[in-house]
Short mmCIF file of C-alpha atoms in Angstrom, two decimals:
data_model
loop_
_atom_site.label_atom_id
_atom_site.label_comp_id
_atom_site.label_asym_id
_atom_site.label_seq_id
_atom_site.Cartn_x
_atom_site.Cartn_y
_atom_site.Cartn_z
CA UNK O 730 12.26 -21.52 1.57
CA UNK O 731 15.80 -20.90 0.47
CA UNK O 732 17.78 -17.72 0.88
CA UNK O 733 20.68 -17.23 -1.49
CA UNK O 734 23.09 -14.40 -0.76
CA UNK O 735 26.15 -13.42 -2.71
CA UNK O 736 28.84 -10.85 -2.23
CA UNK O 737 31.72 -9.75 -4.39
CA UNK O 738 34.97 -10.63 -2.62
CA UNK O 739 37.55 -9.79 -5.31
CA UNK O 740 37.61 -7.57 -8.37
CA UNK O 741 40.31 -7.81 -11.01
CA UNK O 742 40.63 -5.97 -14.30
CA UNK O 743 38.27 -8.28 -16.26
CA UNK O 744 37.04 -10.79 -13.65
CA UNK O 745 35.54 -10.91 -10.19
CA UNK O 746 34.90 -13.52 -7.52
CA UNK O 747 31.56 -13.91 -5.76
CA UNK O 748 30.98 -15.94 -2.59
CA UNK O 749 27.47 -17.42 -2.40
CA UNK O 750 25.63 -19.12 0.47
CA UNK O 751 22.37 -21.03 0.28
CA UNK O 752 20.42 -21.21 3.54
CA UNK O 753 17.21 -23.22 3.97
CA UNK O 754 14.48 -21.97 6.29
CA UNK O 755 11.40 -23.77 7.58
CA UNK O 756 8.77 -21.03 7.20
CA UNK O 757 6.62 -21.84 10.23
CA UNK O 758 9.33 -22.76 12.79
CA UNK O 759 11.93 -20.29 11.53
CA UNK O 760 14.67 -22.94 11.74
CA UNK O 761 17.56 -22.03 9.41
CA UNK O 762 20.48 -24.15 8.21
CA UNK O 763 23.37 -23.65 5.80
CA UNK O 764 22.97 -26.01 2.84
CA UNK O 765 25.90 -25.07 0.63
CA UNK O 766 28.51 -22.42 0.01
CA UNK O 767 30.51 -21.68 -3.12
CA UNK O 768 32.90 -19.24 -4.76
CA UNK O 769 32.40 -18.31 -8.39
CA UNK O 770 34.69 -16.45 -10.80
CA UNK O 771 32.90 -14.42 -13.46
CA UNK O 772 34.61 -12.82 -16.47
CA UNK O 773 33.46 -9.65 -18.26
CA UNK O 774 33.16 -10.03 -22.04
CA UNK O 775 32.56 -7.53 -24.81
CA UNK O 776 34.28 -4.51 -23.24
CA UNK O 777 37.87 -3.37 -22.84
CA UNK O 778 37.01 -1.19 -19.83
CA UNK O 779 38.23 -2.44 -16.44
CA UNK O 780 35.68 -3.47 -13.83
CA UNK O 781 34.84 -0.93 -11.10
CA UNK O 782 36.21 -1.61 -7.59
CA UNK O 783 34.20 -3.33 -4.85
CA UNK O 784 31.49 -1.00 -3.50
CA UNK O 785 30.00 -0.67 -0.04
CA UNK O 786 28.52 -3.72 1.70
CA UNK O 787 25.10 -3.38 3.29
CA UNK O 788 24.17 -5.69 6.15
CA UNK O 789 20.63 -7.07 6.41
CA UNK O 790 18.47 -5.37 9.04
CA UNK O 791 15.56 -7.46 10.38
CA UNK O 792 13.38 -4.32 10.52
CA UNK O 793 13.79 -3.66 6.80
CA UNK O 794 11.39 -5.12 4.23
CA UNK O 795 11.94 -8.64 2.92
CA UNK O 796 13.87 -8.34 -0.36
CA UNK O 797 13.87 -10.80 -3.24
CA UNK O 798 15.48 -10.59 -6.68
CA UNK O 799 14.95 -12.48 -9.91
CA UNK O 800 15.76 -12.25 -13.61
CA UNK O 801 13.12 -12.01 -16.33
CA UNK O 802 13.48 -14.67 -19.03
CA UNK O 803 11.65 -15.08 -22.38
CA UNK O 804 9.14 -17.64 -21.05
CA UNK O 805 7.88 -14.97 -18.59
CA UNK O 806 7.24 -12.32 -21.22
CA UNK O 807 4.45 -11.57 -23.69
CA UNK O 808 4.77 -10.98 -27.45
CA UNK O 809 6.06 -7.43 -26.76
CA UNK O 810 8.99 -8.80 -24.72
CA UNK O 811 7.66 -7.47 -21.42
CA UNK O 812 6.86 -9.31 -18.21
CA UNK O 813 3.44 -10.93 -18.40
CA UNK O 814 1.05 -9.65 -15.69
CA UNK O 815 0.36 -13.12 -14.32
CA UNK O 816 4.06 -13.71 -13.66
CA UNK O 817 4.37 -10.32 -11.94
CA UNK O 818 1.38 -11.10 -9.72
CA UNK O 819 2.81 -14.52 -8.85
CA UNK O 820 6.14 -12.93 -7.85
CA UNK O 821 4.43 -10.29 -5.71
CA UNK O 822 2.13 -12.88 -4.09
CA UNK O 823 5.12 -15.08 -3.27
CA UNK O 824 6.90 -12.15 -1.58
CA UNK O 825 3.71 -11.41 0.43
CA UNK O 826 3.45 -15.07 1.45
CA UNK O 827 7.06 -15.23 2.67
CA UNK O 828 6.87 -11.90 4.54
CA UNK O 829 3.60 -12.84 6.27
CA UNK O 830 4.82 -16.33 7.20
CA UNK O 831 8.07 -14.95 8.63
CA UNK O 832 6.10 -12.37 10.62
CA UNK O 833 3.51 -14.75 12.05
CA UNK O 834 5.33 -18.12 11.97
CA UNK O 835 2.00 -19.64 10.92
CA UNK O 836 0.60 -21.27 7.78
CA UNK O 837 -0.62 -18.32 5.66
CA UNK O 838 -2.77 -18.11 2.53
CA UNK O 839 -3.72 -15.16 0.37
CA UNK O 840 -7.19 -13.88 1.23
CA UNK O 841 -7.17 -10.84 -1.06
CA UNK O 842 -5.08 -8.83 -3.45
CA UNK O 843 -6.51 -5.51 -2.32
CA UNK O 844 -4.78 -3.25 -4.81
CA UNK O 845 -2.34 -3.67 -7.68
CA UNK O 846 -0.91 -0.71 -9.59
CA UNK O 847 1.38 -1.26 -12.58
CA UNK O 848 3.57 1.76 -13.35
CA UNK O 849 6.21 0.66 -15.86
CA UNK O 850 6.77 -2.39 -18.08
CA UNK O 851 9.54 -4.83 -17.20
CA UNK O 852 11.57 -6.11 -20.14
CA UNK O 853 13.14 -9.47 -20.87
CA UNK O 854 16.67 -9.64 -19.44
CA UNK O 855 16.02 -7.15 -16.65
CA UNK O 856 16.47 -7.89 -12.97
CA UNK O 857 13.50 -7.37 -10.68
CA UNK O 858 13.59 -6.62 -6.98
CA UNK O 859 10.59 -7.16 -4.73
CA UNK O 860 10.33 -5.50 -1.31
CA UNK O 861 7.57 -6.88 0.93
CA UNK O 862 6.71 -5.11 4.16
CA UNK O 863 4.21 -5.85 6.95
CA UNK O 864 1.72 -2.96 7.16
CA UNK O 865 -0.83 -4.31 9.65
CA UNK O 866 -1.31 -7.33 11.89
CA UNK O 867 -4.84 -8.40 12.82
CA UNK O 868 -6.32 -11.23 14.83
CA UNK O 869 -5.78 -13.82 12.08
CA UNK O 870 -4.53 -11.72 9.19
CA UNK O 871 -1.48 -9.79 8.06
CA UNK O 872 -1.55 -7.01 5.47
CA UNK O 873 1.55 -6.84 3.27
CA UNK O 874 2.62 -4.18 0.77
CA UNK O 875 4.89 -5.25 -2.07
CA UNK O 876 6.91 -2.93 -4.32
CA UNK O 877 8.33 -4.27 -7.57
CA UNK O 878 11.29 -2.51 -9.20
CA UNK O 879 13.10 -3.27 -12.45
CA UNK O 880 16.73 -2.68 -13.39
CA UNK O 881 18.59 -2.94 -16.67
CA UNK O 882 21.89 -4.42 -15.46
CA UNK O 883 23.92 -2.98 -18.36
CA UNK O 884 22.67 0.62 -18.35
CA UNK O 885 21.92 0.61 -14.58
CA UNK O 886 18.53 2.23 -15.29
CA UNK O 887 16.28 1.44 -12.32
CA UNK O 888 12.56 2.22 -12.08
CA UNK O 889 9.52 1.49 -9.96
CA UNK O 890 7.33 -0.98 -11.87
CA UNK O 891 4.42 -1.99 -9.63
CA UNK O 892 2.91 -1.81 -6.15
CA UNK O 893 0.48 -4.26 -4.56
CA UNK O 894 -1.32 -4.70 -1.26
CA UNK O 895 -2.23 -8.20 -0.07
CA UNK O 896 -4.17 -9.58 2.88
CA UNK O 897 -2.80 -12.90 4.10
CA UNK O 898 -4.72 -15.08 6.59
CA UNK O 899 -3.52 -17.73 9.03
CA UNK O 900 -5.32 -21.05 8.47
CA UNK O 901 -5.56 -24.37 10.30
CA UNK O 902 -5.15 -27.80 8.67
CA UNK O 903 -8.80 -27.68 7.50
CA UNK O 904 -8.33 -24.34 5.76
CA UNK O 905 -10.28 -22.29 8.35
CA UNK O 906 -9.05 -18.94 9.64
CA UNK O 907 -6.96 -19.37 12.76
CA UNK O 908 -5.94 -16.66 15.26
CA UNK O 909 -2.26 -15.74 15.16
CA UNK O 910 -0.52 -16.97 18.31
CA UNK O 911 0.94 -14.17 20.40
CA UNK O 912 0.60 -11.56 17.62
CA UNK O 913 -1.82 -8.67 17.34
#
């Protein structure tokens, strides 16, 4: 897995600088290593208004849900310009996989998508945020809830788009259920 984090470090009238780090993580062992770091300057176009100042910085808390973000591009949308359901399910399943693997430090597979509720369409060009949280730990399974939100980056409109509940199971090299070591 890779974790990419960025933070705004300078804001000018029409440009800002963002520092970005890419960290690789071995899902089962939890080993993490810095792969690369960069600083990017981005320039606002199409508006004469100055950029707002740097806001508050929030530090990651290990007890909080796993958070992932992505952008929705045309190849992920249907003929109405909204996120295709299969892509949304794949994103939510990926978040459940990562959260369960980080929790158990074991090879996990999806056993069931217990419930999926779509609340609002997600449009091309919007940013999505997924929050995956461990809800239950069993002998060889982990139940994960995933919330999917959408945000229009220009208007700042943010809305809840979907919720899902997944059961992930620890498996051995032959694909059989395997008890979680030291968990449960």
